[in-house]
PDB file of C-alpha atoms in Angstrom:
ATOM      1  CA  MET Q   1      -9.272  10.991  -0.938  1.00 39.00           C
ATOM      2  CA  THR Q   2      -8.341  12.108   2.599  1.00 40.00           C
ATOM      3  CA  GLN Q   3     -10.459  11.785   5.824  1.00 42.00           C
ATOM      4  CA  GLN Q   4     -11.144  15.272   7.344  1.00 44.00           C
ATOM      5  CA  THR Q   5      -9.520  15.414  10.629  1.00 44.00           C
ATOM      6  CA  GLY Q   6     -11.738  15.527  13.648  1.00 54.00           C
ATOM      7  CA  GLY Q   7     -14.329  13.951  11.540  1.00 82.00           C
ATOM      8  CA  ARG Q   8     -16.337  10.960  11.997  1.00 95.00           C
ATOM      9  CA  ARG Q   9     -14.902   7.469  11.248  1.00 97.00           C
ATOM     10  CA  VAL Q  10     -16.463   5.119   8.717  1.00 98.00           C
ATOM     11  CA  VAL Q  11     -16.025   1.707  10.325  1.00 98.00           C
ATOM     12  CA  THR Q  12     -17.090  -1.588   8.362  1.00 98.00           C
ATOM     13  CA  ASN Q  13     -18.013  -4.975   9.960  1.00 97.00           C
ATOM     14  CA  MET Q  14     -17.975  -8.145   7.684  1.00 96.00           C
ATOM     15  CA  SER Q  15     -17.708 -11.895   8.236  1.00 94.00           C
ATOM     16  CA  LEU Q  16     -15.470 -13.619   5.915  1.00 95.00           C
ATOM     17  CA  SER Q  17     -14.869 -17.363   5.474  1.00 95.00           C
ATOM     18  CA  LEU Q  18     -10.843 -18.486   5.978  1.00 95.00           C
ATOM     19  CA  ASP Q  19     -10.887 -18.863   1.953  1.00 95.00           C
ATOM     20  CA  GLY Q  20     -12.042 -15.322   1.594  1.00 94.00           C
ATOM     21  CA  HIS Q  21     -15.684 -15.126   0.814  1.00 95.00           C
ATOM     22  CA  TYR Q  22     -18.539 -13.505   2.528  1.00 94.00           C
ATOM     23  CA  ALA Q  23     -21.123 -15.917   1.016  1.00 93.00           C
ATOM     24  CA  GLY Q  24     -21.292 -19.181  -0.525  1.00 91.00           C
ATOM     25  CA  PRO Q  25     -21.671 -19.942  -4.007  1.00 91.00           C
ATOM     26  CA  GLY Q  26     -25.460 -20.418  -3.746  1.00 83.00           C
ATOM     27  CA  ASP Q  27     -27.619 -17.972  -2.210  1.00 80.00           C
ATOM     28  CA  PRO Q  28     -25.780 -14.913  -0.896  1.00 75.00           C
ATOM     29  CA  ARG Q  29     -28.301 -14.197   1.923  1.00 75.00           C
ATOM     30  CA  ASP Q  30     -27.883 -17.640   3.003  1.00 78.00           C
ATOM     31  CA  MET Q  31     -25.543 -17.080   6.584  1.00 79.00           C
ATOM     32  CA  GLY Q  32     -26.193 -20.563   7.824  1.00 84.00           C
ATOM     33  CA  TRP Q  33     -22.312 -20.929   7.833  1.00 87.00           C
ATOM     34  CA  VAL Q  34     -21.812 -18.093  10.032  1.00 87.00           C
ATOM     35  CA  MET Q  35     -24.089 -19.280  12.821  1.00 83.00           C
ATOM     36  CA  PRO Q  36     -21.937 -22.031  14.559  1.00 82.00           C
ATOM     37  CA  TYR Q  37     -19.474 -19.002  15.180  1.00 82.00           C
ATOM     38  CA  ALA Q  38     -21.646 -15.926  15.572  1.00 81.00           C
ATOM     39  CA  HIS Q  39     -22.348 -17.215  19.190  1.00 83.00           C
ATOM     40  CA  THR Q  40     -18.864 -17.135  20.416  1.00 88.00           C
ATOM     41  CA  ASP Q  41     -17.461 -14.924  23.032  1.00 92.00           C
ATOM     42  CA  VAL Q  42     -14.927 -13.201  20.522  1.00 92.00           C
ATOM     43  CA  ALA Q  43     -17.460 -12.421  17.848  1.00 91.00           C
ATOM     44  CA  ARG Q  44     -19.914 -11.015  20.539  1.00 93.00           C
ATOM     45  CA  ASP Q  45     -17.214  -8.734  22.049  1.00 95.00           C
ATOM     46  CA  HIS Q  46     -15.869  -7.830  18.755  1.00 95.00           C
ATOM     47  CA  LEU Q  47     -19.546  -6.748  17.696  1.00 95.00           C
ATOM     48  CA  THR Q  48     -19.911  -4.773  21.068  1.00 96.00           C
ATOM     49  CA  SER Q  49     -16.606  -3.173  20.609  1.00 97.00           C
ATOM     50  CA  LEU Q  50     -17.866  -1.820  17.311  1.00 97.00           C
ATOM     51  CA  TRP Q  51     -21.075  -0.455  18.096  1.00 97.00           C
ATOM     52  CA  GLU Q  52     -20.779   1.162  21.362  1.00 97.00           C
ATOM     53  CA  PRO Q  53     -18.894   4.070  19.837  1.00 97.00           C
ATOM     54  CA  ALA Q  54     -21.222   4.480  16.876  1.00 98.00           C
ATOM     55  CA  THR Q  55     -24.237   6.680  16.627  1.00 98.00           C
ATOM     56  CA  THR Q  56     -25.209   5.671  12.883  1.00 98.00           C
ATOM     57  CA  ALA Q  57     -25.886   2.397  11.394  1.00 97.00           C
ATOM     58  CA  LEU Q  58     -25.337   2.452   7.607  1.00 97.00           C
ATOM     59  CA  LEU Q  59     -27.042  -0.369   5.975  1.00 95.00           C
ATOM     60  CA  GLY Q  60     -27.968  -1.638   2.427  1.00 93.00           C
ATOM     61  CA  ARG Q  61     -31.636  -2.724   1.996  1.00 91.00           C
ATOM     62  CA  VAL Q  62     -31.305  -6.461   1.987  1.00 88.00           C
ATOM     63  CA  ASN Q  63     -29.181  -6.333   5.156  1.00 88.00           C
ATOM     64  CA  ALA Q  64     -31.527  -3.861   6.596  1.00 91.00           C
ATOM     65  CA  GLU Q  65     -34.443  -6.150   6.184  1.00 90.00           C
ATOM     66  CA  GLY Q  66     -32.635  -9.119   7.443  1.00 87.00           C
ATOM     67  CA  PHE Q  67     -31.164  -6.986  10.654  1.00 88.00           C
ATOM     68  CA  LEU Q  68     -34.128  -5.227  11.513  1.00 89.00           C
ATOM     69  CA  GLY Q  69     -36.416  -8.254  10.768  1.00 88.00           C
ATOM     70  CA  PHE Q  70     -34.525 -10.187  13.372  1.00 89.00           C
ATOM     71  CA  TRP Q  71     -32.685  -8.328  15.899  1.00 90.00           C
ATOM     72  CA  PRO Q  72     -35.763  -6.288  17.498  1.00 91.00           C
ATOM     73  CA  THR Q  73     -37.179  -9.733  18.611  1.00 92.00           C
ATOM     74  CA  VAL Q  74     -34.005 -10.473  20.783  1.00 92.00           C
ATOM     75  CA  ILE Q  75     -34.844  -7.734  23.187  1.00 94.00           C
ATOM     76  CA  GLY Q  76     -36.261  -9.225  26.177  1.00 94.00           C
ATOM     77  CA  MET Q  77     -36.049 -12.876  24.938  1.00 93.00           C
ATOM     78  CA  GLU Q  78     -35.691 -15.465  27.920  1.00 95.00           C
ATOM     79  CA  GLY Q  79     -31.910 -16.370  28.141  1.00 94.00           C
ATOM     80  CA  VAL Q  80     -30.636 -13.967  25.633  1.00 94.00           C
ATOM     81  CA  ASP Q  81     -26.910 -12.939  26.111  1.00 94.00           C
ATOM     82  CA  PRO Q  82     -26.615  -9.492  27.190  1.00 96.00           C
ATOM     83  CA  ARG Q  83     -24.211  -8.634  24.496  1.00 96.00           C
ATOM     84  CA  ASP Q  84     -26.717  -9.721  21.825  1.00 94.00           C
ATOM     85  CA  GLU Q  85     -29.513  -7.526  23.822  1.00 95.00           C
ATOM     86  CA  GLY Q  86     -27.368  -4.509  23.871  1.00 96.00           C
ATOM     87  CA  PHE Q  87     -26.955  -4.545  20.031  1.00 95.00           C
ATOM     88  CA  ALA Q  88     -30.221  -5.143  19.430  1.00 95.00           C
ATOM     89  CA  LYS Q  89     -31.297  -2.058  21.628  1.00 96.00           C
ATOM     90  CA  TRP Q  90     -28.708  -0.052  20.020  1.00 97.00           C
ATOM     91  CA  LEU Q  91     -29.981  -1.023  16.633  1.00 95.00           C
ATOM     92  CA  VAL Q  92     -33.408  -0.099  17.316  1.00 95.00           C
ATOM     93  CA  ASP Q  93     -32.681   3.318  19.184  1.00 96.00           C
ATOM     94  CA  THR Q  94     -29.588   4.541  16.628  1.00 96.00           C
ATOM     95  CA  ASP Q  95     -29.806   6.563  13.519  1.00 96.00           C
ATOM     96  CA  LYS Q  96     -30.033   4.174  10.552  1.00 96.00           C
ATOM     97  CA  VAL Q  97     -29.378   5.250   7.003  1.00 96.00           C
ATOM     98  CA  VAL Q  98     -30.632   2.459   4.407  1.00 96.00           C
ATOM     99  CA  LEU Q  99     -29.148   2.798   0.908  1.00 95.00           C
ATOM    100  CA  SER Q 100     -31.731   1.563  -1.568  1.00 93.00           C
ATOM    101  CA  SER Q 101     -33.039   2.563  -4.971  1.00 92.00           C
ATOM    102  CA  THR Q 102     -36.366   0.749  -4.445  1.00 91.00           C
ATOM    103  CA  LEU Q 103     -37.342   1.078  -0.849  1.00 86.00           C
ATOM    104  CA  GLY Q 104     -39.689   4.070  -1.001  1.00 81.00           C
ATOM    105  CA  GLU Q 105     -40.299   4.450   2.738  1.00 83.00           C
ATOM    106  CA  ALA Q 106     -38.858   2.888   5.624  1.00 84.00           C
ATOM    107  CA  PRO Q 107     -40.792   0.588   7.768  1.00 84.00           C
ATOM    108  CA  TRP Q 108     -38.587   0.965  10.746  1.00 87.00           C
ATOM    109  CA  GLU Q 109     -38.163   3.761  13.111  1.00 90.00           C
ATOM    110  CA  ARG Q 110     -35.243   6.468  13.168  1.00 94.00           C
ATOM    111  CA  THR Q 111     -34.603   5.425   9.443  1.00 95.00           C
ATOM    112  CA  THR Q 112     -33.788   7.293   6.468  1.00 95.00           C
ATOM    113  CA  VAL Q 113     -33.770   5.754   3.002  1.00 95.00           C
ATOM    114  CA  VAL Q 114     -31.363   7.026   0.711  1.00 95.00           C
ATOM    115  CA  ASP Q 115     -30.789   6.574  -3.118  1.00 95.00           C
ATOM    116  CA  LYS Q 116     -27.433   8.143  -3.662  1.00 96.00           C
ATOM    117  CA  PRO Q 117     -23.959   6.203  -3.973  1.00 96.00           C
ATOM    118  CA  ALA Q 118     -22.576   5.055  -0.784  1.00 97.00           C
ATOM    119  CA  ALA Q 119     -19.493   7.325  -0.791  1.00 97.00           C
ATOM    120  CA  GLU Q 120     -21.559  10.582  -1.130  1.00 97.00           C
ATOM    121  CA  VAL Q 121     -23.657   9.506   1.772  1.00 97.00           C
ATOM    122  CA  VAL Q 122     -20.942   8.961   3.870  1.00 97.00           C
ATOM    123  CA  ALA Q 123     -19.649  12.386   2.645  1.00 96.00           C
ATOM    124  CA  ASP Q 124     -22.936  13.737   4.101  1.00 96.00           C
ATOM    125  CA  LEU Q 125     -22.716  11.770   7.390  1.00 97.00           C
ATOM    126  CA  ARG Q 126     -19.065  12.876   7.796  1.00 96.00           C
ATOM    127  CA  ALA Q 127     -20.369  16.542   7.819  1.00 95.00           C
ATOM    128  CA  THR Q 128     -22.685  15.935  10.832  1.00 95.00           C
ATOM    129  CA  GLU Q 129     -22.018  15.690  14.400  1.00 95.00           C
ATOM    130  CA  GLY Q 130     -21.733  12.031  15.988  1.00 96.00           C
ATOM    131  CA  GLY Q 131     -19.840   9.193  16.689  1.00 97.00           C
ATOM    132  CA  ASP Q 132     -18.690   6.467  14.445  1.00 98.00           C
ATOM    133  CA  ILE Q 133     -20.619   5.444  11.225  1.00 98.00           C
ATOM    134  CA  LEU Q 134     -20.825   1.562  11.375  1.00 98.00           C
ATOM    135  CA  VAL Q 135     -21.580  -0.290   8.365  1.00 98.00           C
ATOM    136  CA  LEU Q 136     -23.136  -3.707   9.308  1.00 94.00           C
ATOM    137  CA  SER Q 137     -22.343  -6.720   7.052  1.00 92.00           C
ATOM    138  CA  SER Q 138     -23.622  -4.985   3.643  1.00 94.00           C
ATOM    139  CA  ALA Q 139     -21.115  -6.187   1.078  1.00 94.00           C
ATOM    140  CA  SER Q 140     -22.421  -3.773  -1.769  1.00 94.00           C
ATOM    141  CA  VAL Q 141     -21.941  -0.866   0.542  1.00 96.00           C
ATOM    142  CA  ILE Q 142     -18.531  -1.990   1.990  1.00 97.00           C
ATOM    143  CA  LYS Q 143     -17.113  -2.581  -1.292  1.00 97.00           C
ATOM    144  CA  ALA Q 144     -18.155   0.670  -2.847  1.00 97.00           C
ATOM    145  CA  LEU Q 145     -16.818   2.688  -0.008  1.00 98.00           C
ATOM    146  CA  LEU Q 146     -13.258   0.615  -0.096  1.00 97.00           C
ATOM    147  CA  ALA Q 147     -13.171   1.355  -3.555  1.00 97.00           C
ATOM    148  CA  ALA Q 148     -13.714   5.312  -2.851  1.00 97.00           C
ATOM    149  CA  ASP Q 149     -11.055   4.944  -0.191  1.00 97.00           C
ATOM    150  CA  GLU Q 150     -13.681   5.823   2.660  1.00 97.00           C
ATOM    151  CA  VAL Q 151     -13.159   3.238   5.134  1.00 98.00           C
ATOM    152  CA  ASP Q 152     -11.159   4.354   8.225  1.00 98.00           C
ATOM    153  CA  ARG Q 153     -11.783   1.426  10.431  1.00 98.00           C
ATOM    154  CA  LEU Q 154     -12.068  -2.306   8.907  1.00 98.00           C
ATOM    155  CA  ALA Q 155     -13.244  -5.011  11.278  1.00 98.00           C
ATOM    156  CA  LEU Q 156     -13.392  -8.776  10.018  1.00 97.00           C
ATOM    157  CA  THR Q 157     -14.302 -11.646  11.647  1.00 95.00           C
ATOM    158  CA  VAL Q 158     -12.762 -14.713  10.084  1.00 95.00           C
ATOM    159  CA  PHE Q 159     -14.371 -18.000  10.495  1.00 93.00           C
ATOM    160  CA  PRO Q 160     -12.345 -21.380   9.864  1.00 93.00           C
ATOM    161  CA  VAL Q 161     -14.485 -22.849   7.008  1.00 93.00           C
ATOM    162  CA  PHE Q 162     -13.987 -22.979   3.277  1.00 95.00           C
ATOM    163  CA  LEU Q 163     -17.103 -21.945   1.258  1.00 94.00           C
ATOM    164  CA  GLY Q 164     -15.256 -23.071  -1.699  1.00 94.00           C
ATOM    165  CA  GLY Q 165     -16.844 -20.104  -3.938  1.00 94.00           C
ATOM    166  CA  GLY Q 166     -19.042 -17.143  -3.804  1.00 94.00           C
ATOM    167  CA  PRO Q 167     -18.439 -13.429  -3.750  1.00 94.00           C
ATOM    168  CA  ARG Q 168     -15.512 -12.013  -2.490  1.00 94.00           C
ATOM    169  CA  LEU Q 169     -15.221  -8.657  -0.382  1.00 94.00           C
ATOM    170  CA  PHE Q 170     -11.826  -7.639  -1.939  1.00 95.00           C
ATOM    171  CA  ASP Q 171     -11.839  -7.398  -5.310  1.00 90.00           C
ATOM    172  CA  ASP Q 172      -9.007  -6.673  -7.652  1.00 92.00           C
ATOM    173  CA  GLY Q 173      -8.522  -2.491  -8.207  1.00 94.00           C
ATOM    174  CA  LEU Q 174      -9.120  -1.322  -4.813  1.00 95.00           C
ATOM    175  CA  PRO Q 175      -6.874   1.650  -4.046  1.00 95.00           C
ATOM    176  CA  ALA Q 176      -3.299   0.759  -2.969  1.00 95.00           C
ATOM    177  CA  GLY Q 177      -3.055   1.600   0.737  1.00 95.00           C
ATOM    178  CA  ARG Q 178      -1.477   0.550   4.106  1.00 97.00           C
ATOM    179  CA  TRP Q 179      -3.455  -0.690   7.489  1.00 98.00           C
ATOM    180  CA  THR Q 180      -2.219  -0.940  10.803  1.00 98.00           C
ATOM    181  CA  LEU Q 181      -3.712  -3.695  12.941  1.00 98.00           C
ATOM    182  CA  ALA Q 182      -5.799  -1.969  15.886  1.00 97.00           C
ATOM    183  CA  GLY Q 183      -7.134  -5.159  17.530  1.00 97.00           C
ATOM    184  CA  GLN Q 184      -6.788  -8.841  17.444  1.00 97.00           C
ATOM    185  CA  ALA Q 185      -8.646 -11.735  19.058  1.00 96.00           C
ATOM    186  CA  ALA Q 186      -8.777 -15.435  19.000  1.00 95.00           C
ATOM    187  CA  GLY Q 187     -11.658 -17.489  20.386  1.00 89.00           C
ATOM    188  CA  GLU Q 188     -13.636 -20.680  20.401  1.00 84.00           C
ATOM    189  CA  HIS Q 189     -13.779 -22.709  17.094  1.00 86.00           C
ATOM    190  CA  GLY Q 190     -10.841 -20.710  15.629  1.00 91.00           C
ATOM    191  CA  THR Q 191     -12.817 -17.567  15.053  1.00 91.00           C
ATOM    192  CA  LEU Q 192     -10.467 -14.643  14.623  1.00 95.00           C
ATOM    193  CA  ALA Q 193     -11.527 -10.934  15.033  1.00 96.00           C
ATOM    194  CA  LEU Q 194      -9.528  -8.487  13.357  1.00 97.00           C
ATOM    195  CA  VAL Q 195      -9.344  -4.616  13.354  1.00 98.00           C
ATOM    196  CA  TYR Q 196      -7.597  -2.622  11.043  1.00 98.00           C
ATOM    197  CA  ASP Q 197      -7.058   1.224  10.768  1.00 98.00           C
ATOM    198  CA  ARG Q 198      -6.462   2.803   7.472  1.00 97.00           C
ATOM    199  CA  VAL Q 199      -2.984   4.593   7.519  1.00 97.00           C
ATOM    200  CA  ARG Q 200      -3.409   8.111   5.692  1.00 93.00           C
TER     201      ARG Q 200
END
């Protein structure tokens, strides 16, 4: 599947452990292992570089509930890092598309709930005007888009921890393809931010 020229980019962002997992073997929603590293300059700058050119956030239901339950509370918080507040304001103000088969009506403003495969939703979004379509840490959505070869920019934050098990982002059977390194940064605690662009 080829990207339409001049179309919108699909950018995915995910945190990974050094042994290749996006969650531990217990509760996949437990992101406690990320927290010591998420507050580093490299992680904050990485996220800022991703949301600034984006005009749509694409989320799975679980991530939408987590992100939209937490991030709006950051706005106006005393002592908050301006990069965190900037992301929180963007998330509240931007158009959001939530993929869900169980959610009826979205409890959040500027949000559309869609019950369709991720690749179809992305095809619809690509046909509209706008900036990047940013998929925020929603593993099921990212995996589906990788399988359909619909990811244009793959952003990863790698944290120096072994989780010893749990789900992986890159399953066997993904379409073969090449990627080029578009950005890299290393920071405190050995946090590594990597950005790859799909070579088509």
